[in-house]
PDB file of C-alpha atoms in Angstrom:
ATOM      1  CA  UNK K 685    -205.502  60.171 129.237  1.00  0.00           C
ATOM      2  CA  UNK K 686    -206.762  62.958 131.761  1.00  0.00           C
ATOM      3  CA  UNK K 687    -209.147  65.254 130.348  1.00  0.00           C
ATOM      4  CA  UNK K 688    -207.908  68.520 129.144  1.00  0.00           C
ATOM      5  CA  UNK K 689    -208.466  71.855 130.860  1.00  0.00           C
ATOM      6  CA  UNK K 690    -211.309  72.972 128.524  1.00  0.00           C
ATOM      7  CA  UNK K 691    -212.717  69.693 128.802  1.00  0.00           C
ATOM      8  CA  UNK K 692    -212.748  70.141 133.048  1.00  0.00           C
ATOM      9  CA  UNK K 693    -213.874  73.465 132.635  1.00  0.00           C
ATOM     10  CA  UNK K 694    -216.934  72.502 130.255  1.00  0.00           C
ATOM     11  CA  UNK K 695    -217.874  70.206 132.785  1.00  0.00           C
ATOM     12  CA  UNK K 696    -218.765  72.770 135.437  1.00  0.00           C
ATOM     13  CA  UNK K 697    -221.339  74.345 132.670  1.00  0.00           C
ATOM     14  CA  UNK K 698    -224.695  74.080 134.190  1.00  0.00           C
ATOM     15  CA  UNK K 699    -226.288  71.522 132.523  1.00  0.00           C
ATOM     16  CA  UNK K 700    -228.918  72.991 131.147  1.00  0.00           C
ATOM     17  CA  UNK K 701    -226.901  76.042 129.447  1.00  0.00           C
ATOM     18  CA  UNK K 702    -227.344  75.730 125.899  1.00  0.00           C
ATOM     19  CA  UNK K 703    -223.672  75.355 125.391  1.00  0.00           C
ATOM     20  CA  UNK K 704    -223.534  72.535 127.364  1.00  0.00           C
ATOM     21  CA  UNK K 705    -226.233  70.633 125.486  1.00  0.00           C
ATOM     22  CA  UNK K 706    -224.481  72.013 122.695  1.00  0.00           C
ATOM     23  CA  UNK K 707    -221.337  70.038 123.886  1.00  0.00           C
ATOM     24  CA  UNK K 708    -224.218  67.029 124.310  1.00  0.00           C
ATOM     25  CA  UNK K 709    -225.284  67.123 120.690  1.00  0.00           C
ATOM     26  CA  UNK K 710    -221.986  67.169 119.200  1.00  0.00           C
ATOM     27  CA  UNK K 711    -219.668  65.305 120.897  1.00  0.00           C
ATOM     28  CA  UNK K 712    -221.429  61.900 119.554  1.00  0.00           C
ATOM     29  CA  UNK K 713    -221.043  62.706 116.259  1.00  0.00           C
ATOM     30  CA  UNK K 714    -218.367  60.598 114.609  1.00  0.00           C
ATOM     31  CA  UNK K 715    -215.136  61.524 113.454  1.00  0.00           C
ATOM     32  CA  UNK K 716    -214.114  64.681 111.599  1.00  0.00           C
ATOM     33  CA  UNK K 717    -213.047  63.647 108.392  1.00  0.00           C
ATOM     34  CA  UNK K 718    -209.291  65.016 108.471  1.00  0.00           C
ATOM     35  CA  UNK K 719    -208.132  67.250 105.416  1.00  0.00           C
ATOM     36  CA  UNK K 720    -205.608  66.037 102.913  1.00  0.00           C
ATOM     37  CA  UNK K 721    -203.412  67.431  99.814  1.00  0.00           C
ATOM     38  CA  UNK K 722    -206.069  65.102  97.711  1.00  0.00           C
ATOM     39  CA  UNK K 723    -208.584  67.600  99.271  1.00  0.00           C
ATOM     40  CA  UNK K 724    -206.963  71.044  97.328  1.00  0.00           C
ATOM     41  CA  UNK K 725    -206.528  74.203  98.906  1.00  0.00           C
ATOM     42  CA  UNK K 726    -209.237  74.527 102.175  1.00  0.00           C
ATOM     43  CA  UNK K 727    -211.840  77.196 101.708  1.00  0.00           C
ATOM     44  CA  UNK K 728    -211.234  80.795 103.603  1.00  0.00           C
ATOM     45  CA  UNK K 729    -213.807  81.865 105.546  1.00  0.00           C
ATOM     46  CA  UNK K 730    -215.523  84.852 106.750  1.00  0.00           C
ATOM     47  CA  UNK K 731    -217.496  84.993 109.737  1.00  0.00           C
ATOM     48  CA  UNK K 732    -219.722  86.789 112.150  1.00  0.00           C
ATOM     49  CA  UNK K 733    -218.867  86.141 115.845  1.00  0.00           C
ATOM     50  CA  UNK K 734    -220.651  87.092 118.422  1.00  0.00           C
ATOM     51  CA  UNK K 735    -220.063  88.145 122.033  1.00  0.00           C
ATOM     52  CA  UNK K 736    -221.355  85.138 125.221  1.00  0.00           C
ATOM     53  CA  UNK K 737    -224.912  85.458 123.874  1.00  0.00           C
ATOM     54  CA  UNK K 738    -223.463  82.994 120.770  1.00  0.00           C
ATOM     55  CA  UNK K 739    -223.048  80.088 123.162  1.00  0.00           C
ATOM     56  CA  UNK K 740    -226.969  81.080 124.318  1.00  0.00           C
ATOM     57  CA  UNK K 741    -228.295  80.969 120.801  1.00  0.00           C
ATOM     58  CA  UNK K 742    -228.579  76.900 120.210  1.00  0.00           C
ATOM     59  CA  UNK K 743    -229.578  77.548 116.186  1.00  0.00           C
ATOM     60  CA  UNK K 744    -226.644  79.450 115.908  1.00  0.00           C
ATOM     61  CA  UNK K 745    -224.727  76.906 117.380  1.00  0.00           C
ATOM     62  CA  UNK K 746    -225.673  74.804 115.125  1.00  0.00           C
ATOM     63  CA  UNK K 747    -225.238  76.802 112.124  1.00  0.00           C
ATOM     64  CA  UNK K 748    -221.084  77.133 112.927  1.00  0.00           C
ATOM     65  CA  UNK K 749    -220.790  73.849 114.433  1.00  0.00           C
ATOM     66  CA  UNK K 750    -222.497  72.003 111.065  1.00  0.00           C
ATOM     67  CA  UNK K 751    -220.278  74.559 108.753  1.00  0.00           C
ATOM     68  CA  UNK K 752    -217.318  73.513 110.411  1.00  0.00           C
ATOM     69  CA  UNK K 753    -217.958  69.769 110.080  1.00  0.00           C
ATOM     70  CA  UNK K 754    -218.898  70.223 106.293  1.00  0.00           C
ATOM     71  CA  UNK K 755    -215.177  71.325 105.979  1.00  0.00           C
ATOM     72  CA  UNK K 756    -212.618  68.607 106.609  1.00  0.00           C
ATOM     73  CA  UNK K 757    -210.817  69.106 109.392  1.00  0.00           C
ATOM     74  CA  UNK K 758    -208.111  71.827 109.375  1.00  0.00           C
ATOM     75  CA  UNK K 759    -204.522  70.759 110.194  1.00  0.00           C
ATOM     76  CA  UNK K 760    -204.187  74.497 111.616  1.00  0.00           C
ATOM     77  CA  UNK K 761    -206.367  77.767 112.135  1.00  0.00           C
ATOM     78  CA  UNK K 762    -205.023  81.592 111.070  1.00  0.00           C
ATOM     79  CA  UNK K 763    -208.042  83.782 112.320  1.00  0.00           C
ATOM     80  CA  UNK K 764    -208.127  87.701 112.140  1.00  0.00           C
ATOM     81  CA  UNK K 765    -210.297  89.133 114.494  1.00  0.00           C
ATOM     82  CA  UNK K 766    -212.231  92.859 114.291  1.00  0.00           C
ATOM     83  CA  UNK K 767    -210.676  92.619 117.911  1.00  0.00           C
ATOM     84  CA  UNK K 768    -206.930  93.257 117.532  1.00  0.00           C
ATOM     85  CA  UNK K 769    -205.966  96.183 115.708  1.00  0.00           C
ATOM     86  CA  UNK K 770    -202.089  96.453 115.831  1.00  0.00           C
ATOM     87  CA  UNK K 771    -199.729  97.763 113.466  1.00  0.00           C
ATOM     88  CA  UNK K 772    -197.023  96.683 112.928  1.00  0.00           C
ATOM     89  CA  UNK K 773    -198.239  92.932 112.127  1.00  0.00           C
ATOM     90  CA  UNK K 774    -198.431  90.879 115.115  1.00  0.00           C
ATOM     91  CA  UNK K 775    -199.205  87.155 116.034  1.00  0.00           C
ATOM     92  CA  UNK K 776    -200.821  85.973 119.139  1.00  0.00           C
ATOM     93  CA  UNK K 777    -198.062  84.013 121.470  1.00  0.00           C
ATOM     94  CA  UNK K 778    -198.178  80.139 119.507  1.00  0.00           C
ATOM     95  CA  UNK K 779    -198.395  78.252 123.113  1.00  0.00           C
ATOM     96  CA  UNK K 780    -199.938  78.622 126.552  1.00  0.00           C
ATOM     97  CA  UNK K 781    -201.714  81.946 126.655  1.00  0.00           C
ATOM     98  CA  UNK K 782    -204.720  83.174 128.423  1.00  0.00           C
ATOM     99  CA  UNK K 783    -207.867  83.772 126.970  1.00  0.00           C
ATOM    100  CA  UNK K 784    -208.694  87.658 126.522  1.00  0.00           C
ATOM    101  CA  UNK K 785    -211.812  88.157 127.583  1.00  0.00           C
ATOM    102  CA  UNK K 786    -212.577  91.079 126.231  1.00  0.00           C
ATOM    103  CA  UNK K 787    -216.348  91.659 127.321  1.00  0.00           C
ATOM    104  CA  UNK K 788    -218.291  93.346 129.897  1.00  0.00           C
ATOM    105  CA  UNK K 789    -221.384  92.326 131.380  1.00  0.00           C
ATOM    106  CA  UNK K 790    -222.127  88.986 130.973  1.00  0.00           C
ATOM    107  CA  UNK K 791    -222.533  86.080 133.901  1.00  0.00           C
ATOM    108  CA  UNK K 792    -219.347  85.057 135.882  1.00  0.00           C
ATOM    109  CA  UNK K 793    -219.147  81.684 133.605  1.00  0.00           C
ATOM    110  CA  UNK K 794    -217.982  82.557 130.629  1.00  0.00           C
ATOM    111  CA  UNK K 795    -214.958  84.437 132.143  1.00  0.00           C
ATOM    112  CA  UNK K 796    -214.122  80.688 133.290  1.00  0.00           C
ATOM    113  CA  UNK K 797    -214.199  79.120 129.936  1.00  0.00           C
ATOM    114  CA  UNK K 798    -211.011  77.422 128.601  1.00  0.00           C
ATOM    115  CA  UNK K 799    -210.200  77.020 124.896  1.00  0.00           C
ATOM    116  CA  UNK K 800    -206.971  75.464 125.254  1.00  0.00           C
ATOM    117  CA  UNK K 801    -205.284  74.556 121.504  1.00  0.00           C
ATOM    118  CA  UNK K 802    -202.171  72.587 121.026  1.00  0.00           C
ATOM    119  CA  UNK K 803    -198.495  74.621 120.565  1.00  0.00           C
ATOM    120  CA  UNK K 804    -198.803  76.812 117.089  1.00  0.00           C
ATOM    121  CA  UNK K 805    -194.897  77.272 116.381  1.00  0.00           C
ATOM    122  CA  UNK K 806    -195.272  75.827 113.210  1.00  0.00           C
ATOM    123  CA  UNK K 807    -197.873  77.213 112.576  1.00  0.00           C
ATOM    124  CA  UNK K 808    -196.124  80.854 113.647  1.00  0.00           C
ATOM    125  CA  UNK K 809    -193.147  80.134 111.177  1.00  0.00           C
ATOM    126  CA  UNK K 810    -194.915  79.787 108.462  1.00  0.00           C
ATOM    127  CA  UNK K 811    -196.544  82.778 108.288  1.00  0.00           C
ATOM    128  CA  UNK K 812    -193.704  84.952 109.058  1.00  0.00           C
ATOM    129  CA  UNK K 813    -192.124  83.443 105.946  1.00  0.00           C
ATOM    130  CA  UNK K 814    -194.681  84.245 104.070  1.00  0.00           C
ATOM    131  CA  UNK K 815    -195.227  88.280 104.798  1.00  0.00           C
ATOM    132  CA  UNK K 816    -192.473  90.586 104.067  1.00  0.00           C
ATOM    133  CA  UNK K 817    -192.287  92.471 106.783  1.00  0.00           C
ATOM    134  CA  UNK K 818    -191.517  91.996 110.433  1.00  0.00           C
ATOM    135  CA  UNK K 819    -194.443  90.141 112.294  1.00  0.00           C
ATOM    136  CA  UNK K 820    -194.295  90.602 115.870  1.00  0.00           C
ATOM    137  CA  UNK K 821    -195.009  87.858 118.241  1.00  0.00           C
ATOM    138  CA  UNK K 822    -196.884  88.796 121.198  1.00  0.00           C
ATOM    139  CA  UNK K 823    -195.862  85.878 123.389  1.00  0.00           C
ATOM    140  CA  UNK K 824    -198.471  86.905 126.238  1.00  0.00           C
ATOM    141  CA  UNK K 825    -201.517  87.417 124.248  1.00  0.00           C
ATOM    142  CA  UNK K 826    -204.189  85.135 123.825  1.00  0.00           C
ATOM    143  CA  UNK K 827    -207.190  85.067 121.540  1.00  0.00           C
ATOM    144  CA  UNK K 828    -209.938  87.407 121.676  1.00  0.00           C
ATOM    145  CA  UNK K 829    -213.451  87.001 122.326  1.00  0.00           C
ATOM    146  CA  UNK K 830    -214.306  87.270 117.850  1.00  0.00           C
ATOM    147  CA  UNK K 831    -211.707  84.210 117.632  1.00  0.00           C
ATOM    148  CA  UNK K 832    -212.179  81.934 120.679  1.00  0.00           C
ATOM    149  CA  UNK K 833    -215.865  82.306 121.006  1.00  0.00           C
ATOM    150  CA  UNK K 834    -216.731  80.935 117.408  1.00  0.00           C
ATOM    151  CA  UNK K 835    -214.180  78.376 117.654  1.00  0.00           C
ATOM    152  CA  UNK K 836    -215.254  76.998 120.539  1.00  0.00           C
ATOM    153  CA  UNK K 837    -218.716  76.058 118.819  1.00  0.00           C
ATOM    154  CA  UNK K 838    -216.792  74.977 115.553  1.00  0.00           C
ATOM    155  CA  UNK K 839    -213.941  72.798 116.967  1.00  0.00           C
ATOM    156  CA  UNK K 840    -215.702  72.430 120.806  1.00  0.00           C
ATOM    157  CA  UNK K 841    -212.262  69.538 121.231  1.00  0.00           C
ATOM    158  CA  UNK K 842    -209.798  72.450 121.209  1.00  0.00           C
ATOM    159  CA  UNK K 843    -207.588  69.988 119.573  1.00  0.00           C
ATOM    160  CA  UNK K 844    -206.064  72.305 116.404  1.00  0.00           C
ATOM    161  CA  UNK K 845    -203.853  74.662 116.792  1.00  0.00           C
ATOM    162  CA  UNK K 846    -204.672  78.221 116.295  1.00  0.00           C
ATOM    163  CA  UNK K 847    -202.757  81.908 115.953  1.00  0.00           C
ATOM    164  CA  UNK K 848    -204.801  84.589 115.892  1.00  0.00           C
ATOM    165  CA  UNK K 849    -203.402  87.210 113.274  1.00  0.00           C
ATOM    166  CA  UNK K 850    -204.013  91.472 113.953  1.00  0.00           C
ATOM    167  CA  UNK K 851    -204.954  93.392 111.804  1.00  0.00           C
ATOM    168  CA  UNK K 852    -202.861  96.250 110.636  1.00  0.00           C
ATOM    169  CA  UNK K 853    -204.927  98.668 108.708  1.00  0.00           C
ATOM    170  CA  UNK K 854    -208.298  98.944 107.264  1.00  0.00           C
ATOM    171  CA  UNK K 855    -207.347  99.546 103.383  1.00  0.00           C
ATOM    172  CA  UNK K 856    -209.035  96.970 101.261  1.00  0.00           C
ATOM    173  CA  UNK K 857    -206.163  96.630  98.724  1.00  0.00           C
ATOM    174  CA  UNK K 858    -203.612  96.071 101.743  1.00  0.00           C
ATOM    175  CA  UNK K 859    -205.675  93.713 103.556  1.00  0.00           C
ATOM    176  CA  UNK K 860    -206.216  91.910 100.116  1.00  0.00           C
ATOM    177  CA  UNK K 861    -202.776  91.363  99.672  1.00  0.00           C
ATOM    178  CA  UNK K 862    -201.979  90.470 102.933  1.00  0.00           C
ATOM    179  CA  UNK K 863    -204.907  87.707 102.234  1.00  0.00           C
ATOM    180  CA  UNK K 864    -203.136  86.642  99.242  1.00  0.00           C
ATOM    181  CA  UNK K 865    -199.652  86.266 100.692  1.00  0.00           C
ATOM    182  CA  UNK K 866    -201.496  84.013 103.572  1.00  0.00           C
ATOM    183  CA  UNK K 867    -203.080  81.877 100.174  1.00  0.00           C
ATOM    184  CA  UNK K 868    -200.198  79.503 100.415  1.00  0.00           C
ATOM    185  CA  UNK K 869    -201.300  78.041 103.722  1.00  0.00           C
ATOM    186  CA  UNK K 870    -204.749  77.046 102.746  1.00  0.00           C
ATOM    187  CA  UNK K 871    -202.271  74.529 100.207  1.00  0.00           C
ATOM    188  CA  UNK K 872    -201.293  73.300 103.769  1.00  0.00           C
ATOM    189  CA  UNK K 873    -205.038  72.590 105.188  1.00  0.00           C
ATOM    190  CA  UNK K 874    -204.629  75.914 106.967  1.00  0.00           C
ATOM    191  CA  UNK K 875    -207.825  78.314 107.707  1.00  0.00           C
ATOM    192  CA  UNK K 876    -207.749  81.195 106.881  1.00  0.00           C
ATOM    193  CA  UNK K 877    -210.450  83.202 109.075  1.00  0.00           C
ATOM    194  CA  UNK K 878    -211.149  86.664 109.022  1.00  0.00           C
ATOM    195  CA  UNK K 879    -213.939  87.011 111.766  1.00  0.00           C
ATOM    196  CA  UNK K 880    -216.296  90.322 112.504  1.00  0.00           C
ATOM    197  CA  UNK K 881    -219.913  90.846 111.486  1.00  0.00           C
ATOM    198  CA  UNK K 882    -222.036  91.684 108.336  1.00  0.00           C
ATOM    199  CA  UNK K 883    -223.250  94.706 110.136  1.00  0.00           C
ATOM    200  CA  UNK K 884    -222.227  95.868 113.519  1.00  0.00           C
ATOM    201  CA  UNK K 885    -224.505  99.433 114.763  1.00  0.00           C
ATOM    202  CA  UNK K 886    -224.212  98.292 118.336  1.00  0.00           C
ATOM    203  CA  UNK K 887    -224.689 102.149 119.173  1.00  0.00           C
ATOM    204  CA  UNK K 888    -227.617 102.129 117.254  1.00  0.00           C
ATOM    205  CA  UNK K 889    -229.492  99.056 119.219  1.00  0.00           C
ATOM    206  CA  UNK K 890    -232.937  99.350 119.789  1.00  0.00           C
ATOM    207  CA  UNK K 891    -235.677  97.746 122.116  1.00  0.00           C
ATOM    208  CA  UNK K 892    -237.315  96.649 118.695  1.00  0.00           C
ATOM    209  CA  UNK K 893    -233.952  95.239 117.891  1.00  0.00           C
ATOM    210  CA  UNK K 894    -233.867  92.982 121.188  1.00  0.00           C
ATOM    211  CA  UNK K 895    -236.784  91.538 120.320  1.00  0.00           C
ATOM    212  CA  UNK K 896    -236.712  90.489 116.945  1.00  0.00           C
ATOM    213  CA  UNK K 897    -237.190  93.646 114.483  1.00  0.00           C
ATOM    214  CA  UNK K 898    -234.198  94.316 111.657  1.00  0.00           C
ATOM    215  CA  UNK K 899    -233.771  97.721 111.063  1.00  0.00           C
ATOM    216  CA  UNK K 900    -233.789  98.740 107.454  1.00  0.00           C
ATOM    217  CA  UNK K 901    -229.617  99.567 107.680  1.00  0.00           C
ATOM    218  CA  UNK K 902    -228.984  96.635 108.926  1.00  0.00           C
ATOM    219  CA  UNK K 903    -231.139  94.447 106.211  1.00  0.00           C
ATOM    220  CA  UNK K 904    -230.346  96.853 103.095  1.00  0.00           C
ATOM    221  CA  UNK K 905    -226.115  96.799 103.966  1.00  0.00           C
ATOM    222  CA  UNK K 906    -226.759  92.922 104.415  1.00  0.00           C
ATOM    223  CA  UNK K 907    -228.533  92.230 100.653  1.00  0.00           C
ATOM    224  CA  UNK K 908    -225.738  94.742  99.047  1.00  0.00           C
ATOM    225  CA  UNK K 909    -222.855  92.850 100.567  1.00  0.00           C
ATOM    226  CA  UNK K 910    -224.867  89.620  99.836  1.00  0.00           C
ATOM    227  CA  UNK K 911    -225.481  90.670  95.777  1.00  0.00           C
ATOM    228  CA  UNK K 912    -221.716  92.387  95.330  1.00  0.00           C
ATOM    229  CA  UNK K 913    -219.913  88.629  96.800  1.00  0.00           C
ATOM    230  CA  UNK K 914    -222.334  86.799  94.482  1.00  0.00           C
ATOM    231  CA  UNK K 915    -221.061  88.664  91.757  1.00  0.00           C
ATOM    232  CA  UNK K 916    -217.460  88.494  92.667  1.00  0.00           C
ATOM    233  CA  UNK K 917    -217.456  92.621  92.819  1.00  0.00           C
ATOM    234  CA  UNK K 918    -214.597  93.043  95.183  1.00  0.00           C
ATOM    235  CA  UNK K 919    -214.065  97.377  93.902  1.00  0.00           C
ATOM    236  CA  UNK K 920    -218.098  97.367  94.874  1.00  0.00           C
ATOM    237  CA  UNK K 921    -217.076  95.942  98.010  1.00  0.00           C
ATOM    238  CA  UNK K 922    -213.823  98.220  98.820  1.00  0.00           C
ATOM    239  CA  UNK K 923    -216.130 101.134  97.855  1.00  0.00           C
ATOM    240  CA  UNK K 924    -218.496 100.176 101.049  1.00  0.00           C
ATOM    241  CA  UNK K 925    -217.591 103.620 102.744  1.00  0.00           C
ATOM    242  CA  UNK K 926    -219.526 105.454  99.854  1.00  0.00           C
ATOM    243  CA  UNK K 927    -221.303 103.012  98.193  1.00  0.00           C
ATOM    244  CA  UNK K 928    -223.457 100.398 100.336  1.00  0.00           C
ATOM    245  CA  UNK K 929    -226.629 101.236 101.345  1.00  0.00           C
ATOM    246  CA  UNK K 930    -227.071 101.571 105.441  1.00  0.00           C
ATOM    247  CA  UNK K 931    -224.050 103.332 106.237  1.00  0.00           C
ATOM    248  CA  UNK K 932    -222.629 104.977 108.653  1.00  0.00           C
ATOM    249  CA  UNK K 933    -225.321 102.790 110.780  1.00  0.00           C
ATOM    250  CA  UNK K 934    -224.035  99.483 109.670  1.00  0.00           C
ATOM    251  CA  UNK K 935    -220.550  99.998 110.557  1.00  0.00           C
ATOM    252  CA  UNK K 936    -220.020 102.974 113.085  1.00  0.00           C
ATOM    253  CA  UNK K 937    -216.398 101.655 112.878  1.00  0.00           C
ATOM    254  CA  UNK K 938    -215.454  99.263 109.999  1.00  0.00           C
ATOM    255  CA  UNK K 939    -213.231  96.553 111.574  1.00  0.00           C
ATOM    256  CA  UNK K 940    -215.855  94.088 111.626  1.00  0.00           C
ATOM    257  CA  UNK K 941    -216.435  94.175 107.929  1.00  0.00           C
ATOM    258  CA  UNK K 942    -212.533  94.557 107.022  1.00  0.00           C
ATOM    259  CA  UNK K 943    -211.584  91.497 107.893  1.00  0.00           C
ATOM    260  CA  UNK K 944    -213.619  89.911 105.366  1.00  0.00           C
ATOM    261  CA  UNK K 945    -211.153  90.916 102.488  1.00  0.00           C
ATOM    262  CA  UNK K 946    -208.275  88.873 104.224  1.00  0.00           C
ATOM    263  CA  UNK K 947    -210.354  86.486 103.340  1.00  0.00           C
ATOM    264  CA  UNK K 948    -210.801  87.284  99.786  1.00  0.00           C
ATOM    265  CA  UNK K 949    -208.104  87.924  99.126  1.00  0.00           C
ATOM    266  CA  UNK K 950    -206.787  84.544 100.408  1.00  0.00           C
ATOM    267  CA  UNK K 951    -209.479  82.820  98.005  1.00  0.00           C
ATOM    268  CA  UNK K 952    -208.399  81.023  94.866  1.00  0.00           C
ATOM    269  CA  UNK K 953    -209.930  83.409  93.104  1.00  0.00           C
ATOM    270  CA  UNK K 954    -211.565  86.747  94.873  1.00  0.00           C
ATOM    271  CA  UNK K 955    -213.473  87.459  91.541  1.00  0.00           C
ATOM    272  CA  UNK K 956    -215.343  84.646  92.280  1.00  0.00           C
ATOM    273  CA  UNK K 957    -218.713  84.048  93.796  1.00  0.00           C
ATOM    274  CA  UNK K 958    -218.492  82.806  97.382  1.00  0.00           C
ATOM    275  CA  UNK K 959    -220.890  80.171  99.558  1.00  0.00           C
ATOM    276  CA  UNK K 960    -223.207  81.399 101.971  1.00  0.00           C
ATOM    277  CA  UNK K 961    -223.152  79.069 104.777  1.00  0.00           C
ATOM    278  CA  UNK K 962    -224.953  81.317 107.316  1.00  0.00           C
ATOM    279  CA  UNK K 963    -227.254  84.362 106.759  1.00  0.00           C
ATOM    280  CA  UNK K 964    -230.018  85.898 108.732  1.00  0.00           C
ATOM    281  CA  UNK K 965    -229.902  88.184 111.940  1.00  0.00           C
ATOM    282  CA  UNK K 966    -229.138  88.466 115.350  1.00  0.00           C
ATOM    283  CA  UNK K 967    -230.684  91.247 117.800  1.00  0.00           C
ATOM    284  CA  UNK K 968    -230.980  93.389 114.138  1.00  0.00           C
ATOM    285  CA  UNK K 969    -227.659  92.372 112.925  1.00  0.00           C
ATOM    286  CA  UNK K 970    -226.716  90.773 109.713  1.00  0.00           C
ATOM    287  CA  UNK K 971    -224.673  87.410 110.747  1.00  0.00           C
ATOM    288  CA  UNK K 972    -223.954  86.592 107.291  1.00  0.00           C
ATOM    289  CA  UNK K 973    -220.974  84.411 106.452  1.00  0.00           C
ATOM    290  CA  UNK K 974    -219.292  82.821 103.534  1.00  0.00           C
ATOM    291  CA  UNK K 975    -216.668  80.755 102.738  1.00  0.00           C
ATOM    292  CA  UNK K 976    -214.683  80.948  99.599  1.00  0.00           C
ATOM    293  CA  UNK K 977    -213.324  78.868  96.662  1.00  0.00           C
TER     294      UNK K 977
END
């Protein structure tokens, strides 16, 4: 079988980028354990992505890559990134797009990565049977940087198929049921992913931040978020405008915390107290992330 075009272009990683060894750690490890019906509904998740610097950060790495194989293998992947705001509802193209590589900045080789996933058609018709309105499908669009960068550290084989999902509005209580009318595919070994970050004050970035310090927004919006999904508080949560501590700083712009009640709202239960599989910070910001019930 010839190798794949994210396989060839992994290859021409130097081999001493972290990714690669990355690639090098994890390739050995044996076979994901595939999910079945016996398995239940898959956990959502909720994630914080980063920008190239993720595939420089091996303990991060690590972090997705060993939360992803705790999970049985998907049969599919829905994933809203903070990345594609578009109303009406629209769905990446299911087969053959382009990466978007929606950065500035960073060296020439990771505008040459590949993350090429099988044809998502199926994938594509069941979620427009499941939403009531129109759902556009964007044939030429690709994913986005907060869906193809963690992914390619989860699932580093490229070998499920993924949509990525936009989102339409930033309303908790429409997002929420938009997560609950997606429920029905996590009965199907779908993820559901809503991907952004705990707290995002890019604008706010400090030397001290580069080199380790957590500003006190950053740290005080992370434990209120942290407390309010222990105790299941989704109004506490909705109310984050008003009511968490760190704000405006934490989230300038709130798409990278919206996404996060897709995911609730595609939980069994959104009441109920979700797992922490990652937590701590990156250049100041909170990378917490959680997967549901």
């Amino acid at each position: 079988m010839s190798p794949s075009r994210t396989t060839l272009a992994d290859a021409l990683i130097p081999a001493a980028h972290p990714f690669r060894q990355h690639l090098g750690r994890v390739t050995p490890v044996g076979t994901h354990r595939a999910w079945t019906p016996a398995d239940g509904p898959i956990p959502a998740l909720y994630l914080s992505h980063g920008a190239p610097p993720t595939f420089e950060d091996p303990a991060w790495m690590t972090e997705l890559h060993t939360w992803a194989r705790d999970l049985p293998r998907p049969t599919a992947i829905l994933i809203v990134s903070a990345h594609w705001e578009s109303a009406p509802l629209a769905l990446s193209g299911s087969a053959g797009t382009e990466l978007v590589y929606d950065f500035g900045g960073f060296a020439p080789l990771y505008y040459r990565m590949r993350y090429d996933t099988p044809d998502a058609g199926d994938l594509a018709r069941q979620v427009k049977a499941l939403v009531p309105q129109t759902v556009h499908e964007n044939s030429s669009r690709g994913l986005d940087h907060g869906a193809w960068v963690p992914l390619k550290v989860m699932y580093p084989e490229a070998d499920i198929p993924v949509l990525q999902l936009s989102i339409p509005t930033h309303d908790a209580t429409t997002l929420l049921g938009l997560g609950e009318r997606l429920r029905p595919l996590r009965e199907q070994g779908v993820l559901v992913v809503g991907s952004g970050f705990m707290t995002h004050g890019l604008q706010f970035l400090t030397r001290a931040m580069l080199e380790g310090r957590v500003p006190g927004w950053s740290a005080d919006f992370d434990a209120w978020a942290a407390d309010a999904l222990a105790r299941g508080d989704v109004d506490e949560l909705a109310g984050f405008r008003d009511r968490a501590p760190g704000m405006p700083y934490a989230h300038p712009t709130v798409e990278h915390f919206t996404p996060l009640f897709i995911t609730l709202g595609a939980s069994s239960d959104p009441a109920a107290a979700v797992t922490t599989a990652i937590d701590g910070f990156s250049i100041g910001l909170a990378k917490r992330s959680f997967h549901t019930v």
